[in-house]
Coordinates of C-alpha atoms and ligand atoms in Angstrom, one line a residue:
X1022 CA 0.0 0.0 0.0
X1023 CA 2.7 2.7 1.3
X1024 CA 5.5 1.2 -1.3
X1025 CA 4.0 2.2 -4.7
X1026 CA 2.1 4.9 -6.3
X1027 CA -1.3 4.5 -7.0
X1028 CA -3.7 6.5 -10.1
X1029 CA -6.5 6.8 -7.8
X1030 CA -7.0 6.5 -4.6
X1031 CA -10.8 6.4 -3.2
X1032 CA -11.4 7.5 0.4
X1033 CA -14.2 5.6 1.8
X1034 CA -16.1 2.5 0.8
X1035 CA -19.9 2.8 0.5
X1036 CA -21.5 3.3 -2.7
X1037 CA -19.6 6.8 -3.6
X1038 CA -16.4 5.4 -3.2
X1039 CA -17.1 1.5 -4.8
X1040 CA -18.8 2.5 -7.6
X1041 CA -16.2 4.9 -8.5
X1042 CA -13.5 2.7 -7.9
X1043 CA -15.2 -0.2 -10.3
X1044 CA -15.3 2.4 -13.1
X1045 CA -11.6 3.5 -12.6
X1046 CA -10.4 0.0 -12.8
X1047 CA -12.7 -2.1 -15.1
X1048 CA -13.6 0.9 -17.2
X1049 CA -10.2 3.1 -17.2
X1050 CA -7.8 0.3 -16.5
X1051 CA -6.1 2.2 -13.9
X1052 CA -4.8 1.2 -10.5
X1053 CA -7.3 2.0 -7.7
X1054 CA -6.7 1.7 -4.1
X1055 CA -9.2 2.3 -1.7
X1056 CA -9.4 2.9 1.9
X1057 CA -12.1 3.0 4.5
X1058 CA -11.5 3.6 8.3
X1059 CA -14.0 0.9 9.7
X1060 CA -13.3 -2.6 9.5
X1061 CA -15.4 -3.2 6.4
X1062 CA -16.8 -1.9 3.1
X1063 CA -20.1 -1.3 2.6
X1064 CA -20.5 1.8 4.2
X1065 CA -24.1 2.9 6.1
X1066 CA -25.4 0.2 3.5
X1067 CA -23.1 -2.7 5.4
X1068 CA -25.0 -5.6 6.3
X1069 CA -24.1 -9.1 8.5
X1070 CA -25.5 -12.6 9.7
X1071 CA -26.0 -12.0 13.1
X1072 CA -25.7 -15.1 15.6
X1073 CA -29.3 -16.5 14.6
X1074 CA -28.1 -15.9 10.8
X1075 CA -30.1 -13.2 10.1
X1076 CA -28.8 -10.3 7.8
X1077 CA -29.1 -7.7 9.4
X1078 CA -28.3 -4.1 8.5
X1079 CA -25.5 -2.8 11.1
X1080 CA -26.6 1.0 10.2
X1081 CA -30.3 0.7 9.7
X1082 CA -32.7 -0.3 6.9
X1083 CA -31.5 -0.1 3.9
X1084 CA -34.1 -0.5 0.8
X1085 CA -33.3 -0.3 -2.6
X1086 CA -35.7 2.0 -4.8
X1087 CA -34.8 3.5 -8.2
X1088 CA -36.7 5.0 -11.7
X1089 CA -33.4 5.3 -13.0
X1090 CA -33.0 2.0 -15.5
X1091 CA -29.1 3.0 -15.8
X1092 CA -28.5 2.3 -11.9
X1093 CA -30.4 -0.3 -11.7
X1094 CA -28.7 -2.2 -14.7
X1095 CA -24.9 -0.7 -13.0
X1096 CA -25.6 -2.6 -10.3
X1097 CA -26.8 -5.7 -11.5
X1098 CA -23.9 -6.7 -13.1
X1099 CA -23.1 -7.3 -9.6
X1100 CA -26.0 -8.8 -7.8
X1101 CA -29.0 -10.3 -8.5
X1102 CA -32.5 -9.3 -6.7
X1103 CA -35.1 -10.3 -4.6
X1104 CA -38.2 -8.1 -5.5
X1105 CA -39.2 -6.2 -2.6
X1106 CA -41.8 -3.9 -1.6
X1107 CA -41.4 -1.8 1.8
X1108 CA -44.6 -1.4 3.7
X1109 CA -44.1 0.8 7.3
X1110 CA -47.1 1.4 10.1
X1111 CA -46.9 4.0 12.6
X1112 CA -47.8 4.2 15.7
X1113 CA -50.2 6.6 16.7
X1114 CA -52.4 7.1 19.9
X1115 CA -51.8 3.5 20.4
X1116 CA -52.3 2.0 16.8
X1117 CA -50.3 0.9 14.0
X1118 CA -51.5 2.7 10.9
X1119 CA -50.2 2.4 7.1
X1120 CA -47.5 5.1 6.6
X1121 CA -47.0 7.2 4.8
X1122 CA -51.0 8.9 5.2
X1123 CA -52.9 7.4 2.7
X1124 CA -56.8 6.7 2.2
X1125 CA -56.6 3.5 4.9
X1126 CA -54.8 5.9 6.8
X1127 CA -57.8 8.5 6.9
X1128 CA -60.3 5.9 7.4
X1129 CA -59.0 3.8 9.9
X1130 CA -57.6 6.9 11.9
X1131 CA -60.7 9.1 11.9
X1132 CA -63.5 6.2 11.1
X1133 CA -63.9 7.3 7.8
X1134 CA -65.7 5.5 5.0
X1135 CA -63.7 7.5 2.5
X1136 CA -64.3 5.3 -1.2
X1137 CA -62.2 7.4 -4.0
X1138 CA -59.2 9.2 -5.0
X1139 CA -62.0 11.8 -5.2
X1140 CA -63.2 12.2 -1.7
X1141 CA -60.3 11.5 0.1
X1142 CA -59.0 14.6 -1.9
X1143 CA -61.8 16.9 -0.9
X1144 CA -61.6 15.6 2.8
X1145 CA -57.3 16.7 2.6
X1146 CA -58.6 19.9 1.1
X1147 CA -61.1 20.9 3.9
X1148 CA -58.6 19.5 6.7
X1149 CA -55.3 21.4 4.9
X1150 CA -53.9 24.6 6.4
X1151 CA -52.0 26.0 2.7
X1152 CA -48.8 28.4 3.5
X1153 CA -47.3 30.3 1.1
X1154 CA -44.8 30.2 0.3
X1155 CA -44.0 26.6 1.3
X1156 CA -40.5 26.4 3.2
X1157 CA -40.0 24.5 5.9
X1158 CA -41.0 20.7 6.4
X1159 CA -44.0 22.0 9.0
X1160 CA -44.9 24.0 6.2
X1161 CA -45.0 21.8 3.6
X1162 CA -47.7 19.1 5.5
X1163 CA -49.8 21.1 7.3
X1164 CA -50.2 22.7 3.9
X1165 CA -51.2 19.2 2.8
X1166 CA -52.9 17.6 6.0
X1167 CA -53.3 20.2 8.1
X1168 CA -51.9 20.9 11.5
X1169 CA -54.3 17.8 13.6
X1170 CA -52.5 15.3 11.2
X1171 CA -49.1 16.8 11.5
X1172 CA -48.5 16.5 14.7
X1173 CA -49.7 13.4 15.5
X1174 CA -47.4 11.8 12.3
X1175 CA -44.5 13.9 11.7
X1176 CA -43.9 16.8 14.7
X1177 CA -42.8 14.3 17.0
X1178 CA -40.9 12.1 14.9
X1179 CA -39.1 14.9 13.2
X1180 CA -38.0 16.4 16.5
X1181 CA -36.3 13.4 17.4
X1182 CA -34.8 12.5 14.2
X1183 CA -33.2 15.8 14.2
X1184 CA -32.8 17.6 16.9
X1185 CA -34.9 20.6 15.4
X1186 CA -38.3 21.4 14.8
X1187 CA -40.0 21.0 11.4
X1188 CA -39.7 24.5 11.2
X1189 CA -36.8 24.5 11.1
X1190 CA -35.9 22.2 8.5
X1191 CA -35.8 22.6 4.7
X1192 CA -39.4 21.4 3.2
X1193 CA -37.0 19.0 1.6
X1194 CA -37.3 16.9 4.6
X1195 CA -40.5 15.8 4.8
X1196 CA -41.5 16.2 1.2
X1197 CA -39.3 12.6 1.0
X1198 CA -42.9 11.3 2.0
X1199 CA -45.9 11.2 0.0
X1200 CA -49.7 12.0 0.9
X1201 CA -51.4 9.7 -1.1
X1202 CA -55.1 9.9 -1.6
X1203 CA -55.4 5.9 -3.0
X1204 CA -54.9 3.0 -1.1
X1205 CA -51.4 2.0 -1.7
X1206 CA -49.8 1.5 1.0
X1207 CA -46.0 1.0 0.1
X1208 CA -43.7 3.3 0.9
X1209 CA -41.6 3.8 -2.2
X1210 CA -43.7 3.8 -5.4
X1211 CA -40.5 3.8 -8.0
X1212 CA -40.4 1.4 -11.2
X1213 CA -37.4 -0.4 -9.5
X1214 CA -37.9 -1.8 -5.8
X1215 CA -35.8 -4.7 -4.8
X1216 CA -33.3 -6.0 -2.7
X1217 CA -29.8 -7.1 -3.3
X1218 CA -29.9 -11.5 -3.5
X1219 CA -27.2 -12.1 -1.4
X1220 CA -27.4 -8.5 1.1
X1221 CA -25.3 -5.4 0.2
X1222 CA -22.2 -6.5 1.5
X1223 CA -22.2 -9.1 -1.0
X1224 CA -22.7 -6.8 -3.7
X1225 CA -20.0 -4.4 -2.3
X1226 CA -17.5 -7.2 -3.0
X1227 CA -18.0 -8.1 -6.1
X1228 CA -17.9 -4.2 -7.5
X1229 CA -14.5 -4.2 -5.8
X1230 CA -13.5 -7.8 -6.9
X1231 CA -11.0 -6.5 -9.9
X1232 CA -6.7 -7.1 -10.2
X1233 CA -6.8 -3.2 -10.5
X1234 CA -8.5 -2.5 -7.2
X1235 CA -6.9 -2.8 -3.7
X1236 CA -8.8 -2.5 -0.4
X1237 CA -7.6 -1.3 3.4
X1238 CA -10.0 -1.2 5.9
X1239 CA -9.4 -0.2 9.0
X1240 CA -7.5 3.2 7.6
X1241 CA -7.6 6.4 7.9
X1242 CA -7.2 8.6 5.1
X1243 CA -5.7 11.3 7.4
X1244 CA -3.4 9.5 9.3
X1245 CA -1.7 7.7 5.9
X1246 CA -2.3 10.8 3.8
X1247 CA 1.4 12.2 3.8
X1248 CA 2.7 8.6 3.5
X1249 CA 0.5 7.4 0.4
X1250 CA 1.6 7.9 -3.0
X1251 CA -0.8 9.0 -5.8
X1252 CA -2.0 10.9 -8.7
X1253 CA -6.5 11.4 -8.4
X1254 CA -8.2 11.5 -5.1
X1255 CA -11.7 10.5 -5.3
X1256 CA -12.9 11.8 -1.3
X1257 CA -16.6 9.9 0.3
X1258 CA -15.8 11.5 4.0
X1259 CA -17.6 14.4 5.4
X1260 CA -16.6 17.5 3.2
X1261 CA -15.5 19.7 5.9
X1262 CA -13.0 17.4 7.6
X1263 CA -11.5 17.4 4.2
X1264 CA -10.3 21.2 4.9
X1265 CA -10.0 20.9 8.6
X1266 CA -13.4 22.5 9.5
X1267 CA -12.0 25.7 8.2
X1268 CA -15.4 27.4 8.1
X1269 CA -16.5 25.4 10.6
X1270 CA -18.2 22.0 11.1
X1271 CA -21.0 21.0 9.4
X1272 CA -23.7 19.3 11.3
X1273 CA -24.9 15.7 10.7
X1274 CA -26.8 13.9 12.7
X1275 CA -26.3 10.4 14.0
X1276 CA -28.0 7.5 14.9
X1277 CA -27.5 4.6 17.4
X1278 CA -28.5 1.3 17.1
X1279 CA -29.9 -1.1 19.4
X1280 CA -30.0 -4.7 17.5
X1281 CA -31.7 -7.7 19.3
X1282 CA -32.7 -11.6 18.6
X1283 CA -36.0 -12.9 20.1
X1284 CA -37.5 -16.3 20.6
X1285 CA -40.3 -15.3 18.3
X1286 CA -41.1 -15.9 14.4
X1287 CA -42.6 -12.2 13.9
X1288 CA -42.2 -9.2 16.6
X1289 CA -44.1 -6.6 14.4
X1290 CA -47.0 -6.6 12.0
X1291 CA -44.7 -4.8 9.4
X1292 CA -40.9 -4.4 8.5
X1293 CA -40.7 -1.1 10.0
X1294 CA -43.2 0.0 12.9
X1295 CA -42.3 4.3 12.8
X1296 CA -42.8 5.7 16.7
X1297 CA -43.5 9.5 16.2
X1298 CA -44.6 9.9 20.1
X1299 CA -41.9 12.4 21.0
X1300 CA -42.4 10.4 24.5
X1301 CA -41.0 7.0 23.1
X1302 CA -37.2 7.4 22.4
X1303 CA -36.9 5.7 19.5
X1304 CA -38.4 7.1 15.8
X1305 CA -38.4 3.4 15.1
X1306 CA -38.0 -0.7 14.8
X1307 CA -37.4 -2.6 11.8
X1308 CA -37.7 -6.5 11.4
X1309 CA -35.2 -7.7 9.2
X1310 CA -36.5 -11.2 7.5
X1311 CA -39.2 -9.0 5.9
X1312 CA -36.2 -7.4 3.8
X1313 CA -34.6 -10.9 3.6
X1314 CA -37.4 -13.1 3.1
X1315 CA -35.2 -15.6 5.6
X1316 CA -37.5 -18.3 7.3
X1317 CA -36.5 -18.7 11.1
X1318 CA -38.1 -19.8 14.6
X1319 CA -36.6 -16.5 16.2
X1320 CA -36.6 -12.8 14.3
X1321 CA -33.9 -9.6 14.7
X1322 CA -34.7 -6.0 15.1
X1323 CA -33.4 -3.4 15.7
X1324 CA -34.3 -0.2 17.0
X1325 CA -33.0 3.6 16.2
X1326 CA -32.3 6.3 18.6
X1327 CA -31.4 9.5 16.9
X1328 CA -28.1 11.5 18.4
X1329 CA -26.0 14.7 17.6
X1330 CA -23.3 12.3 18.6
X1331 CA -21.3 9.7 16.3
X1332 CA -20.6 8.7 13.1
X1333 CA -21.9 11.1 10.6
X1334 CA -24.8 9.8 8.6
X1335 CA -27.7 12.8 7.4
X1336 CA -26.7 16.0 6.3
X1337 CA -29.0 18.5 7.8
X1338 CA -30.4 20.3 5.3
X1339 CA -31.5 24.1 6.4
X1340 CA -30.3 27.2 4.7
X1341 CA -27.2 28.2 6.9
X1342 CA -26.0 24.9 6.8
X1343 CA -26.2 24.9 2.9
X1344 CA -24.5 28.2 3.3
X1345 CA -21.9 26.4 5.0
X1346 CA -21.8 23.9 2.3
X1347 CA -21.1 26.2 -0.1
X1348 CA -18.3 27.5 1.0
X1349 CA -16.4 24.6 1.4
X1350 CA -17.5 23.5 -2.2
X1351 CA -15.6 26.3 -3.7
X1352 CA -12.6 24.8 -1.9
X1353 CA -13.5 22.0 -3.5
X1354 CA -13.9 23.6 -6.5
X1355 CA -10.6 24.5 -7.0
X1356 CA -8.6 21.1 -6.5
X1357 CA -9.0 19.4 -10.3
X1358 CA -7.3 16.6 -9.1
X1359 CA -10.2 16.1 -6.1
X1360 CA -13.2 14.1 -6.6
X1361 CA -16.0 15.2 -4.2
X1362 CA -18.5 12.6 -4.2
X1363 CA -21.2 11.0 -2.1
X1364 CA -23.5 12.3 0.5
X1365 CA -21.2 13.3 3.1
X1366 CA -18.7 15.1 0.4
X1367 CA -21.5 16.7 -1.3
X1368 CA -24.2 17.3 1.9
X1369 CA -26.9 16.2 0.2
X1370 CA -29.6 13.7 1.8
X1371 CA -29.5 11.1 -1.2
X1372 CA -30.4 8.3 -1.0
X1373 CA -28.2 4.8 -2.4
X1374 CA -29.0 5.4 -6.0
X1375 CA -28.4 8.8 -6.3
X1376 CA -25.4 8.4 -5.0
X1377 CA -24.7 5.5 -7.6
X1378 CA -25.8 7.7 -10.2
X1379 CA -23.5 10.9 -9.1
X1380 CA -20.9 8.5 -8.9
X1381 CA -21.4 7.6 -12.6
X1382 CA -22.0 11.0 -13.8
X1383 CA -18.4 12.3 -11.6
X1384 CA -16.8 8.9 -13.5
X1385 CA -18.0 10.3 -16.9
X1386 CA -16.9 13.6 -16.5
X1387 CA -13.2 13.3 -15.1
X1388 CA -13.0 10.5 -17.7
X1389 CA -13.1 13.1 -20.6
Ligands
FAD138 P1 -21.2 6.2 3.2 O1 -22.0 5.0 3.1 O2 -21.4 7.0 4.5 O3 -19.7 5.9 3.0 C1 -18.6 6.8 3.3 C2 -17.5 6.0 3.8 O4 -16.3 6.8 4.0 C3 -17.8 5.4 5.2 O5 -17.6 4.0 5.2 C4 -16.7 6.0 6.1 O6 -16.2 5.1 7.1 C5 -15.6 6.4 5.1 N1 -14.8 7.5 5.6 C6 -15.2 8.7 6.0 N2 -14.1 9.5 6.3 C7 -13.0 8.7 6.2 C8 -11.6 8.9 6.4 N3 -11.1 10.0 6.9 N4 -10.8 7.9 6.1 C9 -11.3 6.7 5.6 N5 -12.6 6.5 5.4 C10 -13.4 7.4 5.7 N6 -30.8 4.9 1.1 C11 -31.7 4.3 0.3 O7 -31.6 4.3 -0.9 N7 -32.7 3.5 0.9 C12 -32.8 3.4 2.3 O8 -33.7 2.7 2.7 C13 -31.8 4.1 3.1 N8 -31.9 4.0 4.4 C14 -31.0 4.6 5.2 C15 -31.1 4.4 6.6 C16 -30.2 5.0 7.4 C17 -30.3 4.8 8.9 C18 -29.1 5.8 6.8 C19 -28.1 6.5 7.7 C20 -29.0 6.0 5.5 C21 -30.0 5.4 4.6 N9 -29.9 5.5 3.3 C22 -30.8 4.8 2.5 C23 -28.9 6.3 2.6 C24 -27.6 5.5 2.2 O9 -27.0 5.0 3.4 C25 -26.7 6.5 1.5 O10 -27.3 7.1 0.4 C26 -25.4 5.8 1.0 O11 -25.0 4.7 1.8 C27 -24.3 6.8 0.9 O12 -23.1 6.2 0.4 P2 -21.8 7.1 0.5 O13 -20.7 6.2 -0.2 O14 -22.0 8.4 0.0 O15 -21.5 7.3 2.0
UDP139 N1 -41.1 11.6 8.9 C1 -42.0 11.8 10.0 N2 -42.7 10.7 10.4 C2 -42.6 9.5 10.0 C3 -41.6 9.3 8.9 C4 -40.9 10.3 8.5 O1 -42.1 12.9 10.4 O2 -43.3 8.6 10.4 C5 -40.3 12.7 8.5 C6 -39.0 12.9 9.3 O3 -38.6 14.2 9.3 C7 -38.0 12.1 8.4 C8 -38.4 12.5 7.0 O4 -39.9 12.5 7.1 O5 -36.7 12.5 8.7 C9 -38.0 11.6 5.9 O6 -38.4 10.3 6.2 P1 -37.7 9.0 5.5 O7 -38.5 7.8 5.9 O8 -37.4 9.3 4.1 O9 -36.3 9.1 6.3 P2 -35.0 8.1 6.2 O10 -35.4 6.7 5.9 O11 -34.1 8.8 5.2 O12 -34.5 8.2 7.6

C-alpha cells in the first residue's frame, strides 16, 4: 500500500467510493486503491449474519428504490434481486396505521368511510392549512394535511430524528414522504424496488473484486495521507474534515442502534413500525426477515435512537447549513485533481441510488 504509487486513490467505501473505484479499474484500467476507516466496506449500506443468521443491517434499513434504469442495470452486473416492496405502520395514539398517510390511513384513523381518489382529496382539502410560500418541512404538511394530522405523524418524529423542529428544517425533509389519496400502501412507489440476492455486503464485494482494485479497511485517510503515493483523489468523508473545518463543522446527525434476537417468528406486524410519540425514544424498529425473506423460529430487530453524537450519517439540510456547504464546495472547487462525491462530500440527503448515479456522472466527466 505505502511502497507504490497508486492512479486513484478512493477514500471511503460505500456506494460513492465503490462505484467509482469499479469504473476506474474495469472501465479506465487504472490502479485503484481504496481505503475505508471501519473494519469493512459497505458503508451505512453494510449488512451481516447475526448469531441466529439473520442479515441484518448494522446501520439501519437499507431498501433499494430506483426509476433510474441505468443504476439499476450498473448494479446488476453485480447482484441479483429479490423483488421487494417496503410497507411501514406507525404508531399513533396506540395503533399501527399504514405510513405514509394514505386513504386507509384517513379511514382507519378518523373512522372514515372514505371510497375514492376523489373524496379523500376533498376531505385533505377541507382539513389542509395551505402556507405560502411553502419552506420549511411543518410548512409543507400542514399545507397538505393540516396541523391535527401533523403532529400526531411527523412533529414528534421529526424532532427526534433531528434535533430541530419542522420548522426549522428545509421542506425537503418531509417532502421525501408522500400523501397519497389511493390505497397503496407502500412506501416507495418507484419502477425499480428490490433487494440485493445475497445482502449489500455481497454486492460491495463483487464491484470491488477486480486485479486493479486494492482495499484497506481499517484506515484512515488522514493518518496515511502524507505517506500514500498517488495521482487522483476520489474523497466519500464528510466535506469539511477534508479542509480541517475551516469554516467550521457542518452538522450531521447520527443515529444509534440497538439490535436484538427474540424467541419469536414475527415481533411486528410490518418491516418497520415508525414511533412519532416524541415520548418513546426511538423514531423506530425494523424487522429484518421482511427485507430478507429468511425463514427462522426466532426474528432480529433493531431499534433507532437518533443523536447529535457519532458517526456522521444525514446531512441537515437548512439554509445556513447549505451556506456552510457552499463554502467549502468552492474549496473543492478549485482542487481538479479532487473528486468530491457522495452524500457526506456533497451534503446532500441522497439516497443509495443517487449516489450510484453521481458516482457515474463524476466517473464520466473526469473520464473526458
Ligand atoms: P457512506 O456509506 O457514508 O460511505 C462513506 C465511507 O467513507 C464510510 O464507510 C466512512 O467510514 C468512510 N470515511 C469517511 N471518512 C473517512 C476517512 N477520513 N478515512 C477513511 N474512510 C473514511 N438509502 C436508500 O436508498 N434506501 C434506504 O432505505 C436508506 N436507508 C437509510 C437508513 C439510514 C439509517 C441511513 C443513515 C441512510 C440510509 N440510506 C438509504 C442512505 C444511504 O445510506 C446512502 O445514500 C449511501 O450509503 C451513501 O453512500 P456514500 O458512499 O456516499 O456514504
Ligand atoms: N417523517 C416523519 N414521520 C414518519 C416518517 C418520516 O415525520 O413517520 C419525516 C422525518 O422528518 C424524516 C423525514 O420525514 O426524517 C423523511 O423520512 P424518511 O423515511 O425518508 O427518512 P429516512 O429513511 O431517510 O431516515
Amino acid at each position: 500500500m505505502l511502497d507504490r504509487r497508486w492512479d486513484v486513490l478512493v477514500v471511503g467505501a460505500g456506494f460513492a467510493g465503490a462505484v467509482m473505484a469499479e469504473r476506474f479499474a474495469a472501465d479506465a484500467g487504472l490502479s485503484v486503491l481504496v481505503i475505508d476507516r471501519r473494519d469493512h466496506v459497505g458503508g451505512n449500506a453494510y449488512d451481516e449474519r447475526d448469531a441466529a443468521g439473520i442479515l441484518v443491517h448494522r446501520y439501519g434499513p437499507h431498501i433499494f428504490h430506483t426509476n433510474s434504469r441505468e443504476v439499476f442495470d450498473y448494479l446488476s452486473a453485480f447482484t441479483d434481486w429479490r423483488p421487494y416492496e417496503h410497507r411501514v405502520l406507525a404508531e399513533v395514539d396506540g395503533r399501527c396505521l399504514p405510513f405514509p398517510i394514505n386513504r386507509t390511513t384517513l379511514n382507519q384513523l378518523e373512522g372514515l368511510s372514505l371510497a375514492s381518489e376523489e373524496e379523500a382529496e376533498a376531505y385533505l382539502q377541507a382539513i389542509a392549512e395551505p402556507v405560502v410560500p411553502v419552506r420549511t418541512s411543518e410548512d409543507v404538511v400542514v399545507g397538505r394535511v393540516g396541523r391535527a394530522l401533523y403532529e400526531r405523524f411527523f412533529r414528534g418524529y421529526t424532532r427526534k430524528q433531528w434535533g430541530l423542529d419542522p420548522s426549522e428544517l428545509d421542506a425537503s425533509v418531509t417532502a421525501r414522504v408522500p400523501v397519497r389519496t389511493n390505497a397503496d400502501d407502500r412506501y416507495f412507489t418507484d419502477s425499480f424496488q428490490a433487494m440485493p440476492a445475497e445482502g449489500y455486503t455481497a454486492l460491495f464485494e463483487r464491484l470491488l473484486d477486480h486485479p486493479n482494485i486494492t482495499v484497506s479497511t481499517g484506515v484512515d485517510f488522514f493518518r496515511v495521507r502524507s505517506a500514500l503515493d498517488f495521482d487522483r483523489l476520489v474523497y466519500t468523508g464528510p466535506i469539511d474534515d477534508y479542509f480541517d473545518r475551516c469554516h467550521g463543522p457542518l452538522p450531521y446527525r447520527s443515529l444509534r442502534f440497538r439490535h436484538e434476537t427474540l424467541p419469536v417468528e414475527r415481533f411486528q406486524a410490518a418491516a418497520v413500525v415508525n414511533y412519532p410519540d416524541e415520548a418513546v425514544p426511538h423514531t423506530r424498529i425494523t424487522e429484518y426477515k421482511y427485507l430478507t425473506g429468511q425463514q427462522s423460529p426466532c426474528t432480529s430487530i433493531s431499534y433507532e435512537y437518533p443523536s447529535g453524537e457519532g458517526d456522521p450519517y444525514y446531512p441537515v439540510p437548512r439554509p445556513e447549513n447549505q451556506a456552510r456547504f457552499r463554502a467549502y464546495q468552492a474549496l473543492a472547487d478549485a482542487l481538479p485533481d479532487v473528486m468530491f462525491v457522495g452524500r457526506l462530500a456533497t451534503y446532500r440527503y441522497y439516497n443509495m441510488d443517487q449516489v450510484v448515479a453521481q458516482a457515474l456522472a463524476t466517473y464520466r466527466r473526469a473520464r473526458r
